[in-house]
Short mmCIF file of C-alpha atoms and ligand atoms in Angstrom, two decimals:
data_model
loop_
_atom_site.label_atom_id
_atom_site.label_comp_id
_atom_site.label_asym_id
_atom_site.label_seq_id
_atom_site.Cartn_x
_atom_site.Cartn_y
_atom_site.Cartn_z
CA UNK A 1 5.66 -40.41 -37.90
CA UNK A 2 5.56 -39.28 -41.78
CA UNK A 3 8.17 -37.17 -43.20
CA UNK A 4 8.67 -34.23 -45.14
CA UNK A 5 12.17 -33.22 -46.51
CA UNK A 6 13.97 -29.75 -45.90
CA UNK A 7 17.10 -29.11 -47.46
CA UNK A 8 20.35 -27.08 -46.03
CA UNK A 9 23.05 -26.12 -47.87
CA UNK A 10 26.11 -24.88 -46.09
CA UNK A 11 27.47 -22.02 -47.95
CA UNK A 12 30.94 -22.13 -47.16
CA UNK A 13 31.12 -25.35 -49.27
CA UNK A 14 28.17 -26.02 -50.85
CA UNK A 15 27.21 -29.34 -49.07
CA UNK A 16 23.95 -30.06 -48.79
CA UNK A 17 22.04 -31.91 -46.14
CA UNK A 18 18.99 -33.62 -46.63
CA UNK A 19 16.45 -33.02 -43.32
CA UNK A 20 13.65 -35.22 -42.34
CA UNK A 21 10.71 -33.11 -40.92
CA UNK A 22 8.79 -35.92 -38.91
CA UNK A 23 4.63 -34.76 -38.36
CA UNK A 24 3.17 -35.33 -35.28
CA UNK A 25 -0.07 -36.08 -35.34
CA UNK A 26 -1.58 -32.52 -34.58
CA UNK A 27 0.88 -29.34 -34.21
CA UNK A 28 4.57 -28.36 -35.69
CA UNK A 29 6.50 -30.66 -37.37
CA UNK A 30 9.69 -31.93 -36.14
CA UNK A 31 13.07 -31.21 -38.04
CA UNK A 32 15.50 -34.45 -37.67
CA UNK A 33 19.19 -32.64 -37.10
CA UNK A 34 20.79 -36.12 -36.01
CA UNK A 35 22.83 -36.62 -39.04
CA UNK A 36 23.79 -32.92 -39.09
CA UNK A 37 27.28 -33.12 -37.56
CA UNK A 38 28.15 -36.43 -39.61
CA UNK A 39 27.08 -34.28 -42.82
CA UNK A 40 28.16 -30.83 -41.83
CA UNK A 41 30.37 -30.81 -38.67
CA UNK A 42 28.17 -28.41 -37.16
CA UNK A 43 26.00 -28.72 -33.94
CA UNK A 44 22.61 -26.92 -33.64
CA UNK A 45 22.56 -24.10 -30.62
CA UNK A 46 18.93 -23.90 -29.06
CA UNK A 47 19.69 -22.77 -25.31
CA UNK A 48 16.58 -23.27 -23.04
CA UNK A 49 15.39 -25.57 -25.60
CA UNK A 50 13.25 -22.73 -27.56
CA UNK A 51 12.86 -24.72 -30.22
CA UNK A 52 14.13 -28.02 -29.97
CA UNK A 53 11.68 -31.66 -29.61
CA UNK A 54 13.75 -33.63 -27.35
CA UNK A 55 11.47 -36.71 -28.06
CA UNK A 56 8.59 -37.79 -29.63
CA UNK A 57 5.84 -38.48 -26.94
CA UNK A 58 1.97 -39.85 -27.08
CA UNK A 59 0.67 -38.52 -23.85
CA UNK A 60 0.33 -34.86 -23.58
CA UNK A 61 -0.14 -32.21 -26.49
CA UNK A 62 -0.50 -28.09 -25.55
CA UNK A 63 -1.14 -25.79 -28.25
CA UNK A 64 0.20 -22.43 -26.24
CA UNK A 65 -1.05 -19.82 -29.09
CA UNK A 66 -4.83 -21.47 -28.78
CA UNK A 67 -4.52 -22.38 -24.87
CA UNK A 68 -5.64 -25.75 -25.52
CA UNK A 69 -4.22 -28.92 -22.79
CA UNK A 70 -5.09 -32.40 -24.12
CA UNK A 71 -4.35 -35.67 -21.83
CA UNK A 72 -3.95 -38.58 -24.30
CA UNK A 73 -6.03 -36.47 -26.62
CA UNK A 74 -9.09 -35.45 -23.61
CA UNK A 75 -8.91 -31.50 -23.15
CA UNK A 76 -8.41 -30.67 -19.77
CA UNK A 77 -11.68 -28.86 -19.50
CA UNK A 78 -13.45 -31.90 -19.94
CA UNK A 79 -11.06 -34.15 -17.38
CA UNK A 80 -11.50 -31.42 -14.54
CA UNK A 81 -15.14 -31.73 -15.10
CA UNK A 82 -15.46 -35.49 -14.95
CA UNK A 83 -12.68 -37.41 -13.65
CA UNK A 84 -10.80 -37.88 -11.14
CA UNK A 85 -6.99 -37.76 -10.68
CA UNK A 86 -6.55 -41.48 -10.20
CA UNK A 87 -8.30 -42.05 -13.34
CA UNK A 88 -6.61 -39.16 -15.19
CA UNK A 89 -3.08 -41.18 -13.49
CA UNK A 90 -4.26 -44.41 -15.32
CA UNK A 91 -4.71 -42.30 -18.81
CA UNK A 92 -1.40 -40.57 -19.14
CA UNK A 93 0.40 -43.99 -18.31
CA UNK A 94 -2.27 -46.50 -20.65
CA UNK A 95 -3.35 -44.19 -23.46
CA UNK A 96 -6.97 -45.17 -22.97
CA UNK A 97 -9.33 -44.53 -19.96
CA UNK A 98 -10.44 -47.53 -17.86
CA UNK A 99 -13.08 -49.29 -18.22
CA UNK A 100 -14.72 -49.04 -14.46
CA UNK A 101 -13.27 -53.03 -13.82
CA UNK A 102 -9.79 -51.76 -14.78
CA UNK A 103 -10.15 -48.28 -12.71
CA UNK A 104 -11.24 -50.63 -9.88
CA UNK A 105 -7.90 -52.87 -9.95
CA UNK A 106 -5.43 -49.51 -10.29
CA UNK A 107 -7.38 -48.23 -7.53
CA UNK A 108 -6.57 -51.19 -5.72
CA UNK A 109 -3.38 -51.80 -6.72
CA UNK A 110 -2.56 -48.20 -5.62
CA UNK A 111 -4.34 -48.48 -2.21
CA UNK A 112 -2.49 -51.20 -1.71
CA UNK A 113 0.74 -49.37 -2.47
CA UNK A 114 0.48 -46.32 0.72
CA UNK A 115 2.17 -47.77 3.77
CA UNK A 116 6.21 -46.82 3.93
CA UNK A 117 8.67 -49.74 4.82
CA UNK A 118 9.26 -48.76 8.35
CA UNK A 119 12.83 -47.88 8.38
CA UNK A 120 11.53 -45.31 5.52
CA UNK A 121 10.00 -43.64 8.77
CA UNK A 122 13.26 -43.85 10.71
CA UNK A 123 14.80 -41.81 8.29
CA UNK A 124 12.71 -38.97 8.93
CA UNK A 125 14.27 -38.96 12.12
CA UNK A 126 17.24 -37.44 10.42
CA UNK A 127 16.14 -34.49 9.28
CA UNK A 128 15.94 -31.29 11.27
CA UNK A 129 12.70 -29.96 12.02
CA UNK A 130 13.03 -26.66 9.71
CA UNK A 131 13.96 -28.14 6.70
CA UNK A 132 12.19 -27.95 3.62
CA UNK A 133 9.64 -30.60 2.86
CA UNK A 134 10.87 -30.36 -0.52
CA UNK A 135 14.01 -31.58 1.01
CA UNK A 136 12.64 -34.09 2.45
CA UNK A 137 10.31 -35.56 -0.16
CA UNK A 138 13.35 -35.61 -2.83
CA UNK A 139 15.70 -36.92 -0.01
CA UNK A 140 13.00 -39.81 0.90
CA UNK A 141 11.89 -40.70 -3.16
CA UNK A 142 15.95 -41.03 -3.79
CA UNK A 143 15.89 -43.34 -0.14
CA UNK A 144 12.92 -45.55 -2.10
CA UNK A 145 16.02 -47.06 -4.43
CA UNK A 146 17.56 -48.35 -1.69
CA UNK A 147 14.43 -50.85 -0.04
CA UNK A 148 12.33 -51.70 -3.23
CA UNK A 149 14.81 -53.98 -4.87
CA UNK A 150 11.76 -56.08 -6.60
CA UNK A 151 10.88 -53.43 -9.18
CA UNK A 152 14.22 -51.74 -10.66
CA UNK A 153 14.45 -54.17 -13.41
CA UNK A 154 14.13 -51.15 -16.25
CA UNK A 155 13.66 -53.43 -19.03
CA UNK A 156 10.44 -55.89 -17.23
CA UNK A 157 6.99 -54.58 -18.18
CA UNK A 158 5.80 -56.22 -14.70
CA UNK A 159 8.48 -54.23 -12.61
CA UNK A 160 7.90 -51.22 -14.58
CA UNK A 161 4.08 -51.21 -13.44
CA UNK A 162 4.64 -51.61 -9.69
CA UNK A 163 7.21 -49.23 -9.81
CA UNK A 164 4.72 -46.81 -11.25
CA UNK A 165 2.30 -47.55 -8.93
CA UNK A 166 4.23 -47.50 -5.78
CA UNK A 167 5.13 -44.01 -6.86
CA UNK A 168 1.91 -42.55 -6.67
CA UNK A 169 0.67 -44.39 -3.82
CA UNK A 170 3.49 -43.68 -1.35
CA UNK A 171 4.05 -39.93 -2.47
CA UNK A 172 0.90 -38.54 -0.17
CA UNK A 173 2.74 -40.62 2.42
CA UNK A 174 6.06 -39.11 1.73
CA UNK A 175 4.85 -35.57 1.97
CA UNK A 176 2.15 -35.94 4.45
CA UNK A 177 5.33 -37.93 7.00
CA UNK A 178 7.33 -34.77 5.78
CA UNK A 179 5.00 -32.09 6.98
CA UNK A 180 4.28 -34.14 10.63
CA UNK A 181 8.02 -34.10 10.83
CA UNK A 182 7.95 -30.56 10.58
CA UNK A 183 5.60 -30.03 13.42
CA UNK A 184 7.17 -32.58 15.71
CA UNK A 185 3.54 -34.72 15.89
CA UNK A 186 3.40 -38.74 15.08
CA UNK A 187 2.82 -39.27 11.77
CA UNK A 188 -0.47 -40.73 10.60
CA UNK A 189 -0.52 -44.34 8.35
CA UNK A 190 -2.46 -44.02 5.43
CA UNK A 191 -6.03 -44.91 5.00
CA UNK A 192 -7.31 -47.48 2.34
CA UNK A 193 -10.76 -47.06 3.38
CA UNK A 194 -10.26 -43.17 2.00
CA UNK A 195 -10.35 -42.39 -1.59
CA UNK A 196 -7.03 -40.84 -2.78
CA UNK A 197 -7.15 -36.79 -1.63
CA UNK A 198 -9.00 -37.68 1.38
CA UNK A 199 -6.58 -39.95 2.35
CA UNK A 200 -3.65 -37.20 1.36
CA UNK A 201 -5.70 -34.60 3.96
CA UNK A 202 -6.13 -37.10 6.86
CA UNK A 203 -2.17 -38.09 7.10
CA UNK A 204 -1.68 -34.53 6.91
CA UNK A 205 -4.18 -33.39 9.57
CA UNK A 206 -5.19 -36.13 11.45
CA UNK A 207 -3.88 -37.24 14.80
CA UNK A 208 -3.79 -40.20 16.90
CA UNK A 209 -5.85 -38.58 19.86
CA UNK A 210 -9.22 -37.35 17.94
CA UNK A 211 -10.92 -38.94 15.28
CA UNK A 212 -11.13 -37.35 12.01
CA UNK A 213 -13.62 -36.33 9.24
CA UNK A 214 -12.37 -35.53 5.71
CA UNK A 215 -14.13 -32.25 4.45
CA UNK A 216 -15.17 -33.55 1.09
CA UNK A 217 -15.06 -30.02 -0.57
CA UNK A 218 -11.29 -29.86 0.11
CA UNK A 219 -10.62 -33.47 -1.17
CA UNK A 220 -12.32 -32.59 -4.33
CA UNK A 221 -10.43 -29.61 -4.55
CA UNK A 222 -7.35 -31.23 -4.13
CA UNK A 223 -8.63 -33.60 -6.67
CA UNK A 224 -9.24 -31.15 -8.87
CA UNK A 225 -5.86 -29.36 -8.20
CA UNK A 226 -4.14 -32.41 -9.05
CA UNK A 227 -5.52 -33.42 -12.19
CA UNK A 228 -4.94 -29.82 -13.54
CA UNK A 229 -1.00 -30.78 -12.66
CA UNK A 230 -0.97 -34.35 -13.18
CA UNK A 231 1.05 -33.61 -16.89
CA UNK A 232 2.47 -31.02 -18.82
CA UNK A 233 4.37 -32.74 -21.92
CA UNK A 234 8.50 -31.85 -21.52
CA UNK A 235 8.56 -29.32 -18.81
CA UNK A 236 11.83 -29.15 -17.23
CA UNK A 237 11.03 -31.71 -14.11
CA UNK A 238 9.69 -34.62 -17.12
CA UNK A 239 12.40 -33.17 -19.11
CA UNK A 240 14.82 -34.23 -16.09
CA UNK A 241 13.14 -37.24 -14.87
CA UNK A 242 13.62 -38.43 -18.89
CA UNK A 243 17.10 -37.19 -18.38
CA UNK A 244 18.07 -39.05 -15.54
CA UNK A 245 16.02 -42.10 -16.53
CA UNK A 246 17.71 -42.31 -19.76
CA UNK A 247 21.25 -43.23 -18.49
CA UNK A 248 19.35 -46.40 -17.29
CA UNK A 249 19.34 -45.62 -13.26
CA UNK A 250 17.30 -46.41 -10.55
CA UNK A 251 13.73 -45.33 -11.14
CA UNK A 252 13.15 -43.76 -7.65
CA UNK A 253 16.67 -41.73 -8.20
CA UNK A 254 14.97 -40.14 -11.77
CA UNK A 255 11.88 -39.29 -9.71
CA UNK A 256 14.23 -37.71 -7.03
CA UNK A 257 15.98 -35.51 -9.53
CA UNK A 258 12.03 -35.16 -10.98
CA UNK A 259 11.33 -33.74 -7.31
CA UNK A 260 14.32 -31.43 -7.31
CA UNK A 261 13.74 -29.64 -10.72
CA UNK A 262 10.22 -28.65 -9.60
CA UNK A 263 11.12 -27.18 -6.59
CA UNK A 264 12.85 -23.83 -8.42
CA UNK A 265 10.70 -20.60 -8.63
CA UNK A 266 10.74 -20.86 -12.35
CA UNK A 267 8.68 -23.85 -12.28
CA UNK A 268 6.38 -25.52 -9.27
CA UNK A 269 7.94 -23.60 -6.63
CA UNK A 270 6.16 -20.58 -8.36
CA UNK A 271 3.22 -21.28 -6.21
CA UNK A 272 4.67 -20.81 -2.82
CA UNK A 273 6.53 -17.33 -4.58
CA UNK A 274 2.77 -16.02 -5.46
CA UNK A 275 1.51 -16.19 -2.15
CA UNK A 276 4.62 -15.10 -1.14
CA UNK A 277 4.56 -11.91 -3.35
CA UNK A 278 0.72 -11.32 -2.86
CA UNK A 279 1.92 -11.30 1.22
CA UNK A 280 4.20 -8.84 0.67
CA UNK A 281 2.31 -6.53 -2.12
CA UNK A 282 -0.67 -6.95 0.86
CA UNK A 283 -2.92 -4.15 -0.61
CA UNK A 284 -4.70 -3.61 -3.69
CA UNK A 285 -3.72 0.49 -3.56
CA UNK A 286 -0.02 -1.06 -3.93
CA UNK A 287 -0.62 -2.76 -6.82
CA UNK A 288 0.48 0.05 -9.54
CA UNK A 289 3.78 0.75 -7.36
CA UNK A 290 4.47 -3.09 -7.41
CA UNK A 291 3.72 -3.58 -11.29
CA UNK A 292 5.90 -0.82 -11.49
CA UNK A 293 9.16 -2.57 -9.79
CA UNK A 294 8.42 -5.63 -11.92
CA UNK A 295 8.16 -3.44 -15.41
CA UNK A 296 11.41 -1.92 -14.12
CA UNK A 297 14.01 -3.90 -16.05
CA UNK A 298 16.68 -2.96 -13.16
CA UNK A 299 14.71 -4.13 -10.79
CA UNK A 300 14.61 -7.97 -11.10
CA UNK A 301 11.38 -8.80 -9.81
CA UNK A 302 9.26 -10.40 -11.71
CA UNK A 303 4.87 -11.21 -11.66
CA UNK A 304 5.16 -14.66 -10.11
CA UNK A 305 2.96 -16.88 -11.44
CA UNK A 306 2.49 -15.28 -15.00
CA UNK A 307 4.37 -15.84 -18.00
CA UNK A 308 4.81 -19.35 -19.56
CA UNK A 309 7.54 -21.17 -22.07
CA UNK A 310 4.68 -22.31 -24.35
CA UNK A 311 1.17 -20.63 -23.28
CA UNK A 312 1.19 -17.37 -25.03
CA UNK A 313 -2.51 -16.39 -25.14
CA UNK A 314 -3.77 -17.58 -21.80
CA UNK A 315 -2.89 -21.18 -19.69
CA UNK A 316 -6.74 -23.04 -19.54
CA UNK A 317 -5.35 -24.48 -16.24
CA UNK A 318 -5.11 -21.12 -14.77
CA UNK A 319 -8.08 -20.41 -15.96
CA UNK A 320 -10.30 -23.62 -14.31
CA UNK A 321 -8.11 -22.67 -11.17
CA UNK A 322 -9.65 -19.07 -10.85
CA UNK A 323 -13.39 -20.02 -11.15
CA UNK A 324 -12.71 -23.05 -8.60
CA UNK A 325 -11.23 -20.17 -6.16
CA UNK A 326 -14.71 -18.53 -6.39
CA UNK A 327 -16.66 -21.62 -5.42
CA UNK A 328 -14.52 -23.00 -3.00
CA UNK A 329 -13.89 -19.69 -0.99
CA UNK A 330 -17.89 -18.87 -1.24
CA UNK A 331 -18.17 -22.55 -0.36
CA UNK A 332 -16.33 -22.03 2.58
CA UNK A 333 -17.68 -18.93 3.66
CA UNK A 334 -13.96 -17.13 2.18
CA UNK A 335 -15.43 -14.32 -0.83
CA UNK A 336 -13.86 -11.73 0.48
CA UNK A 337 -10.75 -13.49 0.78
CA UNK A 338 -8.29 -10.59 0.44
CA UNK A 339 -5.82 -12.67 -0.86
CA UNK A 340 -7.63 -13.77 -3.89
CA UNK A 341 -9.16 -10.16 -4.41
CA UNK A 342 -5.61 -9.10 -4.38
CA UNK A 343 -4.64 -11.92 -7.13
CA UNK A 344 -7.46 -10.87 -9.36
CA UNK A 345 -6.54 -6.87 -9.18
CA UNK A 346 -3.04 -8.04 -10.33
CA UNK A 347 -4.78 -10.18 -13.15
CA UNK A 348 -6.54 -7.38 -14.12
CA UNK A 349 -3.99 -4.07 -14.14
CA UNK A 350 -1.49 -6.59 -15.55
CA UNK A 351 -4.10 -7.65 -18.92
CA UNK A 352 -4.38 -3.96 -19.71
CA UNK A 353 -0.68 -3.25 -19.12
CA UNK A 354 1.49 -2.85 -22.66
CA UNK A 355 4.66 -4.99 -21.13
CA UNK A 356 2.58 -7.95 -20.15
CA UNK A 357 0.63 -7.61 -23.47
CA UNK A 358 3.60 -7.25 -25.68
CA UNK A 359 5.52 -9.74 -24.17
CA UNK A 360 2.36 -12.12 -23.99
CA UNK A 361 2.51 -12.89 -19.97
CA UNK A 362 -1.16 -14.22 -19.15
CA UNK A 363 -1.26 -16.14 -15.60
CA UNK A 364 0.18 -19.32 -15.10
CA UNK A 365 -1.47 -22.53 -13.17
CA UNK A 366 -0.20 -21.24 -9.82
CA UNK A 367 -1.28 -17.80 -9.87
CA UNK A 368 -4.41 -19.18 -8.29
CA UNK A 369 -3.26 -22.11 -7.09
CA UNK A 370 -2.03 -21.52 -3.78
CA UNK A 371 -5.14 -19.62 -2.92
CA UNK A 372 -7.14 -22.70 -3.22
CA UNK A 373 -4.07 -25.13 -1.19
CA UNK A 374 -4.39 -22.20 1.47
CA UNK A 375 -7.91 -21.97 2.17
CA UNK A 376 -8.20 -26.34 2.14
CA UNK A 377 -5.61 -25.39 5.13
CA UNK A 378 -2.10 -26.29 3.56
CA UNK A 379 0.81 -24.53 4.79
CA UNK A 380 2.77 -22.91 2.08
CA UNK A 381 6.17 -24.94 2.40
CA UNK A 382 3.80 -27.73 1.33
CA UNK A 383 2.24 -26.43 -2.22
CA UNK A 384 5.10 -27.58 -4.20
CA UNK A 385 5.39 -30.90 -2.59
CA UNK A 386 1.51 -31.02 -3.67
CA UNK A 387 2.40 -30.41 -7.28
CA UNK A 388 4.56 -32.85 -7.02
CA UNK A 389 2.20 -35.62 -5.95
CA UNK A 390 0.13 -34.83 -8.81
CA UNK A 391 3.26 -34.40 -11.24
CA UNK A 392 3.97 -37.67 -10.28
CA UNK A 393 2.06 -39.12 -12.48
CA UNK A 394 2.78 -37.61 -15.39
CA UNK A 395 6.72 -38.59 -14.75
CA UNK A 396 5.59 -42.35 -14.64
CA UNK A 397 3.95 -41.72 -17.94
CA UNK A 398 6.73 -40.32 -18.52
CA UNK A 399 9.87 -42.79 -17.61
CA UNK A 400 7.26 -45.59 -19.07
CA UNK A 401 7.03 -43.89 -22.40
CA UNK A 402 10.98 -43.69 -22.84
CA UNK A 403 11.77 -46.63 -21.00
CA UNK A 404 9.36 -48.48 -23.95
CA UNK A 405 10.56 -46.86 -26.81
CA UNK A 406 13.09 -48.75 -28.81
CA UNK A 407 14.58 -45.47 -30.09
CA UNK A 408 15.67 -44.61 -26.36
CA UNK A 409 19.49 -43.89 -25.62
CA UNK A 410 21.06 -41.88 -23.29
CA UNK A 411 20.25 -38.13 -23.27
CA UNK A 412 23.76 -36.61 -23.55
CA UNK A 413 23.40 -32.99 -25.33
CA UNK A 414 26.23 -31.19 -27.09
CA UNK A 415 27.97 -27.84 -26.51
CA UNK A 416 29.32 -24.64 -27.99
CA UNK A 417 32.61 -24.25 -26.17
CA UNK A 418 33.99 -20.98 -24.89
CA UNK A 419 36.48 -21.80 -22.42
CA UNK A 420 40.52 -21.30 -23.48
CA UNK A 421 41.88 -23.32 -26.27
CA UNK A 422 44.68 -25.52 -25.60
CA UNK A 423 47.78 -24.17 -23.38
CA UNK A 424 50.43 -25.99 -21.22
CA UNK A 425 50.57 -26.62 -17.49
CA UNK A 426 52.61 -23.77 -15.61
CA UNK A 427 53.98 -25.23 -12.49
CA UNK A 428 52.68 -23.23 -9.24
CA UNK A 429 55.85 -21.94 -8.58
CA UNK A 430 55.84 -19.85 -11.58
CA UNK A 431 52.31 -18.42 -11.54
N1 LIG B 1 7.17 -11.10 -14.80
C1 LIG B 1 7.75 -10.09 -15.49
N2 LIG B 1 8.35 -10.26 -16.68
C2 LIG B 1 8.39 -11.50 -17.18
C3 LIG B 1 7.79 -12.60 -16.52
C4 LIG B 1 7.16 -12.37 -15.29
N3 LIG B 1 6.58 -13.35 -14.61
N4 LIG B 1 7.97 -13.71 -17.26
C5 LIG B 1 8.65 -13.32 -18.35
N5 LIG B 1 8.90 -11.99 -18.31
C6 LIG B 1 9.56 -11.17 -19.33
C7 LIG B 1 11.07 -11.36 -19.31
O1 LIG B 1 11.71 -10.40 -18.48
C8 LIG B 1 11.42 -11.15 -20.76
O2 LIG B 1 11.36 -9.78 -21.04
P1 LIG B 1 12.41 -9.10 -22.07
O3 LIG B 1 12.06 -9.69 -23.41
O4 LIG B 1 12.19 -7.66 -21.94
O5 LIG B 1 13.78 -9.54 -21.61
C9 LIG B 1 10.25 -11.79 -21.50
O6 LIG B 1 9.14 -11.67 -20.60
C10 LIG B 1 10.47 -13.27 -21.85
O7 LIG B 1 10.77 -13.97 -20.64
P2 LIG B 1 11.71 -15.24 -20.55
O8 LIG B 1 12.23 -15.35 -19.16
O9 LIG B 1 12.71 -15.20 -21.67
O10 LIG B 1 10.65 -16.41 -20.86
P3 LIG B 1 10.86 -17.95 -20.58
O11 LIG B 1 9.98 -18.66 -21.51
O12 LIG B 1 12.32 -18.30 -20.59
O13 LIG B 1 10.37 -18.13 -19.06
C11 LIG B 1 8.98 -18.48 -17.19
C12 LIG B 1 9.14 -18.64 -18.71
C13 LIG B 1 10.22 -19.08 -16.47
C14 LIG B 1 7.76 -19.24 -16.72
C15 LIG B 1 8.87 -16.97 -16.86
O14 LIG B 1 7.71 -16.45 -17.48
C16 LIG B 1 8.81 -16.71 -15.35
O15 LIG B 1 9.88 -16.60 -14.73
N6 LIG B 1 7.60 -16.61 -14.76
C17 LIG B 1 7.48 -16.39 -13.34
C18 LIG B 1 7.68 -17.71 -12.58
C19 LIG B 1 6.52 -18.65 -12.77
O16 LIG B 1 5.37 -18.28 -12.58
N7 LIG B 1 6.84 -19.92 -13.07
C20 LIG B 1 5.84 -20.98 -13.21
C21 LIG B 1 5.69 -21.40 -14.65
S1 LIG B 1 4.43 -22.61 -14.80
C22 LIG B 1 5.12 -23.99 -14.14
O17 LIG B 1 6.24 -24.31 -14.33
C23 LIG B 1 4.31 -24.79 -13.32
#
């Protein structure tokens, strides 16, 4: 990092503060407030983090005015066009691609990685059978702490790696054990003969009585899907998984909380709100009247699935999403799929409609997404535990990243206080 200096004065005494402004190597520099309190006795106020770098970080870079997504530097375009989400996995965590002999070892090494202890499984048991897979999957990643004692050493590179790959081998058995919880059947073991999405759809719809064949257009899919997810630089899941991570905790417990911050609406759990909301607009005619509740600022509904922190011309994900929804539904015999036509009506009124444009809301990566998890035959209380498999691997990238870097310390932000200044304890009895 090279540095440029700003300089703030403070005018009610005329100190002045000498700010480092650290360049990346592509997009805005980076002012350095560390010393500012020292200096000035003041803390910065950035709510939401509008504004603020909370690290420095090699592994994903979005420019939101130009749309652009770059993994380690590849655009996004280019991986959904030629990789494949385990490669993509060994890119955000090694900075390089593979050569094909070390894509063959991780590929290995993570086969190798899918079975569950056992008493894992037992703990299913304990859940009822309408709870949230979400629930489950954060509930079970937490559980992993307390079985895999032989890779929690934080500061060994070795443990560090099989930690990361146990992660994303055992998460399509996490959420595939969650779903057949759900429906009360036995759940499936995992398959090493099956590359990674294939083996994903089997433990989901497989069963012990009738053999099964994978559908190779919905593993790609799902492929697909998952690279476009894999990483999305500090989002508030990383930003939590970094969060937890840094107070030096159990890995699985900073994937856990990972798992839990993705579940809100605001973030992955938009997907299972757009299908949601497209269920209950159910009609293009009610399109204007619906647009019309979200425009109304009294209303509190919003477009689900539009809007980002950071894309503010259009998200490139979304965009690869929407032409894989034509091919896969006219692959699979689905055009007319009343859903989608419904999505792309929204899209279209919304473009043309002065709030969206003013306010620069384009669609998101799961305004299309759950069309394509729907028609590969996922339930919707699973989408979000599907962009969480593929998130995975950008929170091992992640955790690794930090974990390395000899700047790391606890995350512990500051605060502007509100709350009453100091007064003395009044005994109940005179309240
Ligand atoms: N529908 C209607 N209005 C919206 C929407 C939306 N989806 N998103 C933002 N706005 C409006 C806000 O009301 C606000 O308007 P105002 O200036 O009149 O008050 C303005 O746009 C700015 O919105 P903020 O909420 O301040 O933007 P922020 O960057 O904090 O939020 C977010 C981004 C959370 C993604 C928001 O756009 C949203 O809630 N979208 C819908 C949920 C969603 O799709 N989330 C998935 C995001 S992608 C991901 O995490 C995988």
């Amino acid at each position: 990092m090279t540095s440029k200096k700003f300089q703030l004065t403070n005018p009610a005494n005329g100190r002045s503060t000498e700010l480092a402004a650290h360049q990346g190597s592509v997009g805005p520099d980076a002012l350095d407030i560390s010393a500012l309190l020292k200096d000035q006795g003041v803390f910065t106020y950035d709510p939401g983090f509008m504004a603020t770098a909370a690290t420095a970080s090699a592994i994903t870079y979005i420019d939101g005015d130009a749309g652009v997504l770059l993994y380690r530097g590849y655009p996004i375009e280019q991986l959904a066009q030629h990789s494949n989400f385990l490669e993509v996995s060994y890119l955000l965590q090694k900075g390089e691609l593979p050569s094909s002999k070390a894509l063959a070892l991780f590929t290995t090494s993570i086969s190798r990685h899918t079975m569950l202890n056992e008493w894992i499984m037992r703990l299913y048991r304990g859940f009822h059978h309408d709870a949230h897979p979400m629930a489950m999957v954060a509930t079970i990643v937490a559980s992993l702490a307390a079985f895999y004692h032989d890779s929690t050493d934080i500061y060994d590179d070795r443990h560090r790696v099989i930690f990361s790959h146990r992660m994303i081998a055992k998460l399509p058995t996490i959420a595939a054990a969650a779903y057949k919880h759900a429906l009360g059947q036995p759940h499936m073991y995992p398959r090493n003969d099956l590359d990674y999405t294939g083996n994903l759809l089997q433990m989901l719809f497989a069963v012990p009585c009738e053999s099964y064949a994978v559908d190779p257009l919905h593993a790609k899919a799902l492929d697909l899907l998952f690279i476009l997810h894999a990483d999305h630089e500090q989002n508030a899941s990383t930003s939590t998984v970094r969060l937890a991570g840094s107070t030096g905790c159990n890995p699985y417990t900073a994937m856990s909380a990972g798992v839990s911050a993705l579940w809100g609406p605001a973030h992955g759990g938009a997907n299972e709100a757009v299908v949601d909301m497209l269920e209950k607009i159910g009609d293009v005619s009610r399109v204007p009247e619906f647009l019309a509740r979200v425009k109304d600022s009294k209303g509190g509904v919003r477009l689900m699935g539009f809007g980002h922190r950071v894309y503010k011309n259009f998200d490139p994900r979304a965009t690869i999403i929407r032409e894989m929804c034509h091919k896969v539904l006219g692959r699979l015999g689905q055009s007319d799929n009343p859903l989608f036509e419904l999505a792309l009506k929204l899209e279209e009124v919304a473009l043309k409609d002065d709030y969206f444009i003013s306010r620069k809301l384009y669609p998101n990566v799961d305004f299309y997404s759950g069309i394509i998890y729907r028609a590969v035959g996922i339930p919707r209380s699973m989408f979000t535990v599907m962009f969480a498999i593929a998130r995975t691997a950008g929170w091992v990238a992640h955790w690794q990243e930090m974990i390395a870097d000899p700047e790391m310390r606890i995350a512990r932000p500051r605060q502007l206080y509100t709350g009453p200044t100091r007064r003395d304890y009044v005994p109940v009895s005179k309240r």
